Coordinates of C-alpha atoms in Angstrom, one line a residue:
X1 CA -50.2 110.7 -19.0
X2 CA -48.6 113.6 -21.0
X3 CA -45.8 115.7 -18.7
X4 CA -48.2 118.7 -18.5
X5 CA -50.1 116.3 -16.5
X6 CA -47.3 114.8 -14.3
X7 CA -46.2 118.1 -13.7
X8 CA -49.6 119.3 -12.3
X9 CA -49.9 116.2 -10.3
X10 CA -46.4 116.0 -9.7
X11 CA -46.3 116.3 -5.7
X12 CA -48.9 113.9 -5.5
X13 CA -46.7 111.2 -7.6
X14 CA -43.0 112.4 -5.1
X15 CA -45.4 111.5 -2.3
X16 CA -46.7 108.7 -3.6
X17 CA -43.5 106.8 -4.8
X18 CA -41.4 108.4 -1.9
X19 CA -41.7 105.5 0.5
X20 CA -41.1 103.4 -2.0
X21 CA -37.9 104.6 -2.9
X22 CA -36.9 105.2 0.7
X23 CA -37.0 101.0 1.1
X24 CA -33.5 100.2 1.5
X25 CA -31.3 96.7 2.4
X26 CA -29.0 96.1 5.2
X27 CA -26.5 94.8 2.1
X28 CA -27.1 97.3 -1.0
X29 CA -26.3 96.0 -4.3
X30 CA -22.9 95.5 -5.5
X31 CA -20.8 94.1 -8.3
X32 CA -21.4 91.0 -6.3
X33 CA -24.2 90.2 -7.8
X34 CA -24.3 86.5 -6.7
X35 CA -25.6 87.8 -3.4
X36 CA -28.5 88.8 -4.4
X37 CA -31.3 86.2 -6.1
X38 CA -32.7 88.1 -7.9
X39 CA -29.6 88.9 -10.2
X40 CA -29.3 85.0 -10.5
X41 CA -32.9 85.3 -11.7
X42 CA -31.5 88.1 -14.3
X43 CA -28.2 85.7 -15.5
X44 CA -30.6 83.0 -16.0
X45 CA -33.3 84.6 -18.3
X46 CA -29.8 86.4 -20.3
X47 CA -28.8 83.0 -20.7
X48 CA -32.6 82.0 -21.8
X49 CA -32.8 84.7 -24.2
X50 CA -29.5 83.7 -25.5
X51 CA -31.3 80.5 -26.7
X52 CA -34.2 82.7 -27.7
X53 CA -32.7 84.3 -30.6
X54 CA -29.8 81.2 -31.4
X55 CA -32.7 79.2 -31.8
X56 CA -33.7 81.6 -34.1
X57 CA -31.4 82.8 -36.0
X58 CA -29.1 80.1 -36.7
X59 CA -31.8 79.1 -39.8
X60 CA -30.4 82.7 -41.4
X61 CA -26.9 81.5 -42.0
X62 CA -27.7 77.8 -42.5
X63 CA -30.3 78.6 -45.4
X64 CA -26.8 80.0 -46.9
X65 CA -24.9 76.8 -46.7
X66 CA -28.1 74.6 -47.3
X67 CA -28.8 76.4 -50.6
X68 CA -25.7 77.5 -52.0
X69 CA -24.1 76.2 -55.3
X70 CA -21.0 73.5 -54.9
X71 CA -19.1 72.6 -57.9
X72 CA -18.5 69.0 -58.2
X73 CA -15.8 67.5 -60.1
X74 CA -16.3 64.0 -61.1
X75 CA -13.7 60.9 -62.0
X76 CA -13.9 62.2 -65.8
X77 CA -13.0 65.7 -64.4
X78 CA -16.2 67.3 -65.5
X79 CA -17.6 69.8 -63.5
X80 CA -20.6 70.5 -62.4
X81 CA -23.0 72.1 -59.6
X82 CA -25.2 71.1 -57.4
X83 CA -27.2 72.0 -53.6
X84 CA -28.8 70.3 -51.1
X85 CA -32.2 72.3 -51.6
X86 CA -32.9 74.1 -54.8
X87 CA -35.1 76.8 -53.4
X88 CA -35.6 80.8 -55.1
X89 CA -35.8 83.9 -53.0
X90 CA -39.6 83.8 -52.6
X91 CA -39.5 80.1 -50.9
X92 CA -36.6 81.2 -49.1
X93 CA -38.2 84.2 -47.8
X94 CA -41.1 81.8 -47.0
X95 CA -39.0 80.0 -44.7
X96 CA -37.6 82.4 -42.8
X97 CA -40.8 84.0 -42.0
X98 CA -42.6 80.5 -41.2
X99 CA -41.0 81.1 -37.7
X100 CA -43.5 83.8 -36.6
X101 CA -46.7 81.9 -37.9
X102 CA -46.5 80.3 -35.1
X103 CA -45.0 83.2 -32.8
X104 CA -48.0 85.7 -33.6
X105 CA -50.4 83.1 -32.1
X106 CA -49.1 82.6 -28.6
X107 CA -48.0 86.0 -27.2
X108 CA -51.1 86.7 -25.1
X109 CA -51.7 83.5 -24.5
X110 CA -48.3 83.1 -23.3
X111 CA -48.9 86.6 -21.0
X112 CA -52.0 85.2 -19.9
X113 CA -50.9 82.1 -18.4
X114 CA -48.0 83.5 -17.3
X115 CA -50.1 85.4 -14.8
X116 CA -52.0 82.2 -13.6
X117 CA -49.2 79.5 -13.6
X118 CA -46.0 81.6 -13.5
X119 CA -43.9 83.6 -15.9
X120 CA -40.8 81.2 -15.1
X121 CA -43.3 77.9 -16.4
X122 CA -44.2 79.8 -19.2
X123 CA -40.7 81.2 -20.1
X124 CA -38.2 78.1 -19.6
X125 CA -41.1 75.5 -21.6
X126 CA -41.2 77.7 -24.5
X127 CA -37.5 77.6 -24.8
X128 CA -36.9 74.2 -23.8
X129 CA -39.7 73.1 -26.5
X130 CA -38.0 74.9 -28.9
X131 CA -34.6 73.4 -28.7
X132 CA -36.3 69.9 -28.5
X133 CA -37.7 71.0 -32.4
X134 CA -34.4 72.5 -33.4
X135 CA -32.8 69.1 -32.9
X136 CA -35.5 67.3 -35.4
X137 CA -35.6 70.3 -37.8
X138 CA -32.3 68.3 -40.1
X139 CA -34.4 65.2 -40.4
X140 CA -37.4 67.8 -41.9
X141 CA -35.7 69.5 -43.9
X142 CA -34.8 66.4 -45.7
X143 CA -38.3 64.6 -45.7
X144 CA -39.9 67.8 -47.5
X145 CA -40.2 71.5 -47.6
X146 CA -43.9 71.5 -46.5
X147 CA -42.7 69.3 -42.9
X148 CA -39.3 71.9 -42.6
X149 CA -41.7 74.6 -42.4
X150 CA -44.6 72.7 -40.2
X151 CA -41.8 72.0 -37.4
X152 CA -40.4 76.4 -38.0
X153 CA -44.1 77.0 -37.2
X154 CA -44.1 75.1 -34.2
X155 CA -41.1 76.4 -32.8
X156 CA -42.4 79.7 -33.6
X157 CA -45.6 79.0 -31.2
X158 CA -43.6 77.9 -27.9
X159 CA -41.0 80.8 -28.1
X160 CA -44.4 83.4 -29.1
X161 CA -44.3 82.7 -25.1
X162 CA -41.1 83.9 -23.8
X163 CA -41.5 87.7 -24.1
X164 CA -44.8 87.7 -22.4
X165 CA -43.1 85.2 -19.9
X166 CA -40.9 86.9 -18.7
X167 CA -42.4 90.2 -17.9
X168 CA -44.6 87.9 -15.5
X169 CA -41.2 87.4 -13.8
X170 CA -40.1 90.7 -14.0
X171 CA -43.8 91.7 -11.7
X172 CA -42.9 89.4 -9.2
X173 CA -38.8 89.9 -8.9
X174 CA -38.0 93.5 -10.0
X175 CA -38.0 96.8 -7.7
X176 CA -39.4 99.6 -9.7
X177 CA -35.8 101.7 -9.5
X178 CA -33.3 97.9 -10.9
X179 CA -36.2 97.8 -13.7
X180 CA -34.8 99.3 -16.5
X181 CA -30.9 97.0 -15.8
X182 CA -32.5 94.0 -14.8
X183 CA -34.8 93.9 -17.8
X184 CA -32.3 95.1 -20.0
X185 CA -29.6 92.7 -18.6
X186 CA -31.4 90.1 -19.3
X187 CA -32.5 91.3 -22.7
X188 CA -28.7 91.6 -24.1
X189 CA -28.8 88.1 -23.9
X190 CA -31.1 88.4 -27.3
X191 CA -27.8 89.8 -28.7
X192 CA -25.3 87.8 -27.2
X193 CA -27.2 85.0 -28.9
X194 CA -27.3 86.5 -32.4
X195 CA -23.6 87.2 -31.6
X196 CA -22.6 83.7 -31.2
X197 CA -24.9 82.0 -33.0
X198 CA -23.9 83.9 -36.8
X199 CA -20.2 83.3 -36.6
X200 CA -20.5 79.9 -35.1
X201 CA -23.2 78.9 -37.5
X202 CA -21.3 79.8 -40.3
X203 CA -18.4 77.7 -38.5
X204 CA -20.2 74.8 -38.1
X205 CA -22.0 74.3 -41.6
X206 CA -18.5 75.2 -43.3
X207 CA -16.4 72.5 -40.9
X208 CA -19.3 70.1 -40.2
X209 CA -22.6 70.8 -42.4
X210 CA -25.2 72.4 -41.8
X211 CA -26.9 69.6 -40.0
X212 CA -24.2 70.4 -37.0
X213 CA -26.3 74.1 -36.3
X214 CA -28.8 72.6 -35.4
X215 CA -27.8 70.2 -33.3
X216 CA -25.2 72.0 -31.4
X217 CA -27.5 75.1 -30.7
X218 CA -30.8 72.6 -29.4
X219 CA -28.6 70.6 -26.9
X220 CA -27.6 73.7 -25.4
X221 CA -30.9 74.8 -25.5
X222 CA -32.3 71.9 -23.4
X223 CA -29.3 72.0 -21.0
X224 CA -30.8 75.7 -20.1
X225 CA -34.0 74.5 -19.5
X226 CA -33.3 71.9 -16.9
X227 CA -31.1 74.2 -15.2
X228 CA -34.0 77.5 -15.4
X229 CA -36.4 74.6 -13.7
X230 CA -34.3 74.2 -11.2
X231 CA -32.8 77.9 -9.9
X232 CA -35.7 79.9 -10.9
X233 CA -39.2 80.4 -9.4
X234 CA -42.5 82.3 -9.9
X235 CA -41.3 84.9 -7.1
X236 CA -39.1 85.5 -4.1
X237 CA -41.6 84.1 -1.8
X238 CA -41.1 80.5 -3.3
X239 CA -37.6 80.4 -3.9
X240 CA -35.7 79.2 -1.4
X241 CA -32.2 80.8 -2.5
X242 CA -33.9 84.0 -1.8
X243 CA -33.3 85.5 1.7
X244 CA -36.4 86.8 4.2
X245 CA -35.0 90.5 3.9
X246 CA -35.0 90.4 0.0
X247 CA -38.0 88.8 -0.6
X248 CA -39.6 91.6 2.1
X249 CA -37.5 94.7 -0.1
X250 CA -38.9 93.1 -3.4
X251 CA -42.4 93.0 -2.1
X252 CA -42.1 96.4 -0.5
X253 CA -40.9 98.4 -3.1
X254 CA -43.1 96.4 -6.1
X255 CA -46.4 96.8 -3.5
X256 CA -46.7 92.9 -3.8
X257 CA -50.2 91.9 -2.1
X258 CA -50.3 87.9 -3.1
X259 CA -51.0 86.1 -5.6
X260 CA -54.4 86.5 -5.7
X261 CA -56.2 86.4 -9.0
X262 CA -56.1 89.6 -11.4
X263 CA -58.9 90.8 -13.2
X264 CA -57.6 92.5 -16.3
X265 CA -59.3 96.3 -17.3
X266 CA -59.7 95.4 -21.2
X267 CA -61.5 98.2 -21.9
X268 CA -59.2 100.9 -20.0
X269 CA -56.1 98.5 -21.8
X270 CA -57.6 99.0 -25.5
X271 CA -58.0 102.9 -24.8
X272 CA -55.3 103.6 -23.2
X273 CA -52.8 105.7 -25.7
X274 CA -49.8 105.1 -23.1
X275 CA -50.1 101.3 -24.3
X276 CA -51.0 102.1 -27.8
X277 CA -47.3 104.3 -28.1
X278 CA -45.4 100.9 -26.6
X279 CA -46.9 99.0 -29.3
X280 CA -46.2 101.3 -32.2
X281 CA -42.7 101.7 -31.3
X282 CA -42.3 97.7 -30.3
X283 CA -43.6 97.4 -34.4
X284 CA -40.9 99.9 -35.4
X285 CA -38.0 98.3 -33.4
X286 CA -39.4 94.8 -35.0
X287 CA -39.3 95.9 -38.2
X288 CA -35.5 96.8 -38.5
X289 CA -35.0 94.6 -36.0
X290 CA -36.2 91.5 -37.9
X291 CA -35.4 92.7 -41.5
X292 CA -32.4 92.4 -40.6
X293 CA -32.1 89.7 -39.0
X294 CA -32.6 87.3 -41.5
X295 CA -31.5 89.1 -44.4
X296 CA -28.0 90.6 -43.3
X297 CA -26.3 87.2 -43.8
X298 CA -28.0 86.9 -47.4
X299 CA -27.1 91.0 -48.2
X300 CA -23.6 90.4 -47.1
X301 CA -23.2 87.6 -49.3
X302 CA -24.9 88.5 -52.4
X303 CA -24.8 91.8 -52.9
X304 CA -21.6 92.6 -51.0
X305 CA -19.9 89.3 -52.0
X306 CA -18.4 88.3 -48.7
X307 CA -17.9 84.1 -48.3
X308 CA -20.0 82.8 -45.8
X309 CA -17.1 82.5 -43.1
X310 CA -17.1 86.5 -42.8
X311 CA -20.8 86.6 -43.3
X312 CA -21.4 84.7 -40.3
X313 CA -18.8 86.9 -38.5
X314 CA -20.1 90.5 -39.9
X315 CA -23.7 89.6 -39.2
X316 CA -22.9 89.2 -35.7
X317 CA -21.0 92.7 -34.9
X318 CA -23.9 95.2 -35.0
X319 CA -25.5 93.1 -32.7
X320 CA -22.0 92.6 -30.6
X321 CA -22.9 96.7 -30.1
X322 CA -26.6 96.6 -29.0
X323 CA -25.4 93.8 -26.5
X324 CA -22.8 95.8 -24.6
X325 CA -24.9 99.1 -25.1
X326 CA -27.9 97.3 -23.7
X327 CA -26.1 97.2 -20.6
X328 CA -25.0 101.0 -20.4
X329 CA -28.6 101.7 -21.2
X330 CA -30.7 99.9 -18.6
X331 CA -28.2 101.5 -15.9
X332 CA -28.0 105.4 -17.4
X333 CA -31.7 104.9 -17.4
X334 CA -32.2 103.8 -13.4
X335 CA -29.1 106.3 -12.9
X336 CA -31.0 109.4 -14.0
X337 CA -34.5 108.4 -12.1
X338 CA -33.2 107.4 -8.7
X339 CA -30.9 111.3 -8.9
X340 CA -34.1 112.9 -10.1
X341 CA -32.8 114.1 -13.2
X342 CA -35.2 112.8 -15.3
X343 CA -38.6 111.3 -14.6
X344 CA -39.6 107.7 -15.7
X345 CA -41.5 109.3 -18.5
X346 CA -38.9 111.4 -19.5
X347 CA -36.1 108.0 -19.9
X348 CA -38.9 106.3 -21.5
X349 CA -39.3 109.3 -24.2
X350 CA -35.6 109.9 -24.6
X351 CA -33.7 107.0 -24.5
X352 CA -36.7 105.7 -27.4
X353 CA -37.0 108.8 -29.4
X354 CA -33.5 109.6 -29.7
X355 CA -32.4 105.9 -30.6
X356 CA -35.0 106.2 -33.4
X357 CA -34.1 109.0 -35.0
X358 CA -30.2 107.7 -35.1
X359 CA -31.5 104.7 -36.3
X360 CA -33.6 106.4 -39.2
X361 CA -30.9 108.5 -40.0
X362 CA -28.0 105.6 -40.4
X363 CA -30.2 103.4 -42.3
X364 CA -30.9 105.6 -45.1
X365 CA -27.1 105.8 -44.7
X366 CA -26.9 102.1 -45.4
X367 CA -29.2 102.7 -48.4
X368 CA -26.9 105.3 -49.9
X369 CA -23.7 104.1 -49.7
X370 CA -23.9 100.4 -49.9
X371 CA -20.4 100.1 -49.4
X372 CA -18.4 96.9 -48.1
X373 CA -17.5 99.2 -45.1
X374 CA -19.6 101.7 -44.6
X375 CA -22.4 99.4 -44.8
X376 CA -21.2 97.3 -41.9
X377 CA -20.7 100.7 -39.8
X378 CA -23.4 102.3 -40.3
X379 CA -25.6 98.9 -39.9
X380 CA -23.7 98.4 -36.4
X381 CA -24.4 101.7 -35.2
X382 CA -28.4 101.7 -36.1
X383 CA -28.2 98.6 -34.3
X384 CA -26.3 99.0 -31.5
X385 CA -28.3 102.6 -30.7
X386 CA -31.3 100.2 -31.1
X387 CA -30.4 99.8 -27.4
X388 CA -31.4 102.4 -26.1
X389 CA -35.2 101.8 -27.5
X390 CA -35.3 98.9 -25.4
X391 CA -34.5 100.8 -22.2
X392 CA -37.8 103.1 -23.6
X393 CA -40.6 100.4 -24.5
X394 CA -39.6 97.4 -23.8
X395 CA -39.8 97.8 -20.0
X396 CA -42.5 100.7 -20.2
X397 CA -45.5 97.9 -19.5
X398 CA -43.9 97.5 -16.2
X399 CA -43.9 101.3 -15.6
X400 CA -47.6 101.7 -16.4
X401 CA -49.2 98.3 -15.1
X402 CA -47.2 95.9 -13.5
X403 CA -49.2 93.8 -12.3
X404 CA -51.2 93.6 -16.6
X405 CA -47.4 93.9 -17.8
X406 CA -47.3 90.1 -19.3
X407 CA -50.6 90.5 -20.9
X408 CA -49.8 94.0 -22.4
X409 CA -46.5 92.8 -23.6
X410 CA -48.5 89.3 -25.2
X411 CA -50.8 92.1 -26.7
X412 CA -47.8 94.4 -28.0
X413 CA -45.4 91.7 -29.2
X414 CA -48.4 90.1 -30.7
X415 CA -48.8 93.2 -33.0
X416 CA -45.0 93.7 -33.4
X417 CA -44.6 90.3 -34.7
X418 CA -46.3 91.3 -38.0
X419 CA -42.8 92.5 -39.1
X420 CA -41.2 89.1 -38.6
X421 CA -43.9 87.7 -41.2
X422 CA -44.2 90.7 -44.0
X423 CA -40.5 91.9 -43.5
X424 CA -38.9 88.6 -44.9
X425 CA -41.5 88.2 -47.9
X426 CA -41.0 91.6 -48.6
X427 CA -37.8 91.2 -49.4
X428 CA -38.2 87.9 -50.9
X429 CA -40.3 89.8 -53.7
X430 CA -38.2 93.2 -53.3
X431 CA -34.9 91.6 -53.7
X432 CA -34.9 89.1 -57.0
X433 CA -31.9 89.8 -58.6
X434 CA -29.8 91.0 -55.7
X435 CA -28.8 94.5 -56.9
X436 CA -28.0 97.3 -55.0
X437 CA -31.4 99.0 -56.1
X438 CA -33.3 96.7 -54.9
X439 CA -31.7 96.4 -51.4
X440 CA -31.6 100.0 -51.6
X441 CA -36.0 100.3 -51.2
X442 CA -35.9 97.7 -48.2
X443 CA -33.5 100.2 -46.3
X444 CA -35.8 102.8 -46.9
X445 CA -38.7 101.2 -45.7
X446 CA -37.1 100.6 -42.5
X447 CA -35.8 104.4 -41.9
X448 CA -39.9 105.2 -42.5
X449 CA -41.0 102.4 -40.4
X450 CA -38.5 103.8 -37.4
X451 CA -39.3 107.9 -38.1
X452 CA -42.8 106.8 -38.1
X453 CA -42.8 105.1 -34.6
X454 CA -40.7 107.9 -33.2
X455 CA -43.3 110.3 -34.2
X456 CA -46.4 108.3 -32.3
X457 CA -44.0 107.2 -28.9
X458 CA -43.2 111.1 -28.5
X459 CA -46.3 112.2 -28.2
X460 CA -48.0 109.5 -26.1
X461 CA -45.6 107.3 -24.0
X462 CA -45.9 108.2 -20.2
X463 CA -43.8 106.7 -17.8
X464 CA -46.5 106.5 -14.6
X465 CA -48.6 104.2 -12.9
X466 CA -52.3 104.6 -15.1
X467 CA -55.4 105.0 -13.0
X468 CA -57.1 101.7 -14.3
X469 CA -54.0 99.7 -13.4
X470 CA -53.7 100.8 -9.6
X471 CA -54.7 97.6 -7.3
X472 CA -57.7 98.8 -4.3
X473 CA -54.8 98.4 -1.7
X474 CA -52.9 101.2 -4.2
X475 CA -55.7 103.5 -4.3
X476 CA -57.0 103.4 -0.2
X477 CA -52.7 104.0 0.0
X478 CA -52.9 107.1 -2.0
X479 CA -56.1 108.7 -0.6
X480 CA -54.8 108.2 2.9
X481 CA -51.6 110.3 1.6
X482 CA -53.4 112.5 0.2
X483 CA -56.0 113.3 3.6
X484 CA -52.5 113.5 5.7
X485 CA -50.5 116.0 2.9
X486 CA -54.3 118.2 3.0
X487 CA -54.5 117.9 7.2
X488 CA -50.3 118.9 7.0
X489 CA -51.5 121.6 4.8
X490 CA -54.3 122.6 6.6
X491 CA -51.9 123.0 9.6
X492 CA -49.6 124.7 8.5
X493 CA -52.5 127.5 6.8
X494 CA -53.3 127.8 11.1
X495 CA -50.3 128.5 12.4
X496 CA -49.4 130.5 9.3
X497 CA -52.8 132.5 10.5
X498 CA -52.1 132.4 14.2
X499 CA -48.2 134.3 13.7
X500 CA -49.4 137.0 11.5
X501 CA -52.4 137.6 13.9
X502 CA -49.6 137.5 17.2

């Protein structure tokens, strides 16, 4: 729905989502988050998505140590070199994309279940799978290239699930006016992970080998999952940390009618333009997102000749910035709906545009300068803007069908995987010799990609409820709105009639 349209059906929207937003509790939110279950829900997924992208990303500073050249002195004091796995750019770049084989398969699946089962099954086994593979991924490495990237493809299909996952939690556990914090809460936890994960990576294989990444990082892993099977349920109705009065004000304010079994509108879904601009700018996000993601360590070091100690470290700050702006984000975004400054469509656009466009502008930046320094900044601040995108698409499914939101995310993500796939072969063919000229066309491509999705997300992102997505019980709700607002009006013409007639 374009503004034009909200604004001509805007009183009928205020009256619609009025009650909802006039549901209060007896105890509002505080800093004291503890006291609410649902915020527990919110720590344990940023701790999940912590593993998410540790499980993932520790393979782009490992691949450093597990391929780079030692020199070897021997008893004759002759020197020579030698590395654990003599593979070029192209098999590298093979590697790191091997990952999202398997991820592309799984994302509606994973949204699909996660309506039947539970997004909290779904979620915490595609983690907890993962970190069981991470701690056998040494042992393939050594028994061959072709089982190393068997077991990345594997790991790759049970975290394609997570994403999907847990907006199947977020339909059962988040009010419409907490969505934008809780979901980007818990999404920082994506960067918190990357934040660790490079510095300590880089840590570990230069104190311990690079065997020690992956066991350290699929431990904790596992240690998450027991614990996420534990604390968190499907919804507030079967958890039994969760108090009467919240579950009720969840319910309430998310018009939760049981969990009854959905029937999916595929044909309003595939023609709906609303859910075509989420995936556009979900690809554009993924593109940067992912390029640089596995490359950064392997730029850093190559082409901007840091050691792998500082590589490790420097990967990690841009995303150190999207981590803590996440944050800011998902609460200026609720802020500004719940005072009426803005409407939802009008965060979405915003907030996703205008992160965009900073990020277009700062990567061609990076592509210019390619400068020890000015490389890092300007890399940190077109990452750490990228935050502000996620407070746009990311939670928009939930905006325009909650209820569909894990299966339109398993859609979307499915589509916004591509990048993961073509981004790090790109490179691998881009990027042979390691010059500044070649790095320079890869940050180009990514300022496109990002201008690109801008473009399409401006013109067709909206904000509110679709008509296909609205449940029976949502429709009869409106229309008997509607017949009191025309009987008020109606009224109100009377009397109006009756004074200038006295």
């Amino acid at each position: 729905m374009t503004d034009l349209e909200s604004s001509k059906n805007g009183k009928h929207h205020d009256q619609v989502h009025h009650n909802n937003n006039e549901i209060t509790e007896s105890e509002p939110l505080t800093w004291r988050f503890w006291r609410k279950q649902r915020y527990i829900v919110v720590l344990m997924a940023f701790f999940g998505f912590f593993n998410v992208y540790s499980l993932r990303v520790n393979l782009s500073v490992a691949i450093v140590a597990m391929t780079e050249n030692r020199t070897v002195v021997d008893g004759d004091g002759n020197v020579s070199w030698e590395q654990d796995f003599p593979w070029d750019s192209k098999q590298k770049g093979l590697i790191l994309s091997s990952f999202f084989y398997g991820y592309i398969l799984t994302q509606f699946l994973g949204g699909y279940i996660g309506t039947r089962i539970g997004g909290n099954i779904v979620f915490g086994t595609g983690i907890g799978s993962t970190a069981i593979l991470t701690l056998l991924t040494p042992l393939a490495a050594k028994h061959s290239l072709e089982m190393f990237l068997a077991v990345r493809i594997i790991e790759g299909f049970f975290e394609g699930v997570t994403f999907p996952g847990i907006h199947a939690v977020w339909a059962r556990w988040s009010p419409p006016l907490e969505r934008s914090r809780m979901a980007s809460i818990a999404f920082a936890g994506n960067y918190a992970g990357t934040v660790v994960a490079m510095p300590c990576s880089g840590f570990l294989a230069t104190k311990y080998g690079w065997e020690s990444v992956f066991y350290v990082f699929g431990t904790i892993g596992v240690v998450w999952y027991i614990t996420w099977l534990i604390f968190v349920k499907a919804g507030p109705e079967l958890d039994r940390f969760c108090s009467k009065e919240e579950c009720e004000y969840i319910q309430k304010t998310i018009g939760y009618v049981g969990t009854k079994h959905i029937k999916h509108p595929w044909k309003s879904i595939f023609t709906s333009m609303a859910f075509y601009a989420i995936m556009a700018s979900h690809f554009s996000e993924n593109w940067g997102f992912y390029t640089l993601l596995t490359q950064l360590p392997s730029f850093l070091k190559d082409t901007l000749n840091f050691d792998l100690g500082k590589t490790g470290i420097l990967s990690a700050v841009p995303y150190l910035a999207m981590g803590i702006l996440l944050a800011v984000s998902g609460y200026l975004a609720d802020w500004l709906q719940v005072k009426g400054i803005w409407t939802t469509t009008q965060v979405r656009r915003n907030f996703n545009c205008g992160a965009f466009l900073a990020q277009t502008v700062f990567m061609m930046l990076t592509a210019y300068l390619l400068d020890p320094t000015w490389s890092v900044v300007c890399l940190t601040i077109a990452v750490g803007l990228g935050a502000f995108a996620w407070s746009g698409f990311a939670v928009n499914h939930l905006d325009i069908a909650p209820q569909h939101a894990s299966v339109l995310m398993g859609i979307g993500n499915t589509f916004a995987t591509i990048p993961g796939i073509v981004s790090p072969l790109l490179t691998g063919y881009v990027v042979v010799e390691q010059t500044s000229q070649e790095w320079r066309i890869i940050f180009f491509i990514s300022a496109g990609i990002y201008l690109v999705g801008c473009v399409i997300y401006w013109f067709y992102c909206s904000g509110e409820l679709q008509e296909w997505a609205k449940t029976p019980e949502q429709k009869a709700q409106e229309a008997e709105e509607k017949a009191q607002l025309q009987l008020t009006q109606t009224a109100g013409f009377v009397n109006t009639a009756a004074e200038l007639k006295d």
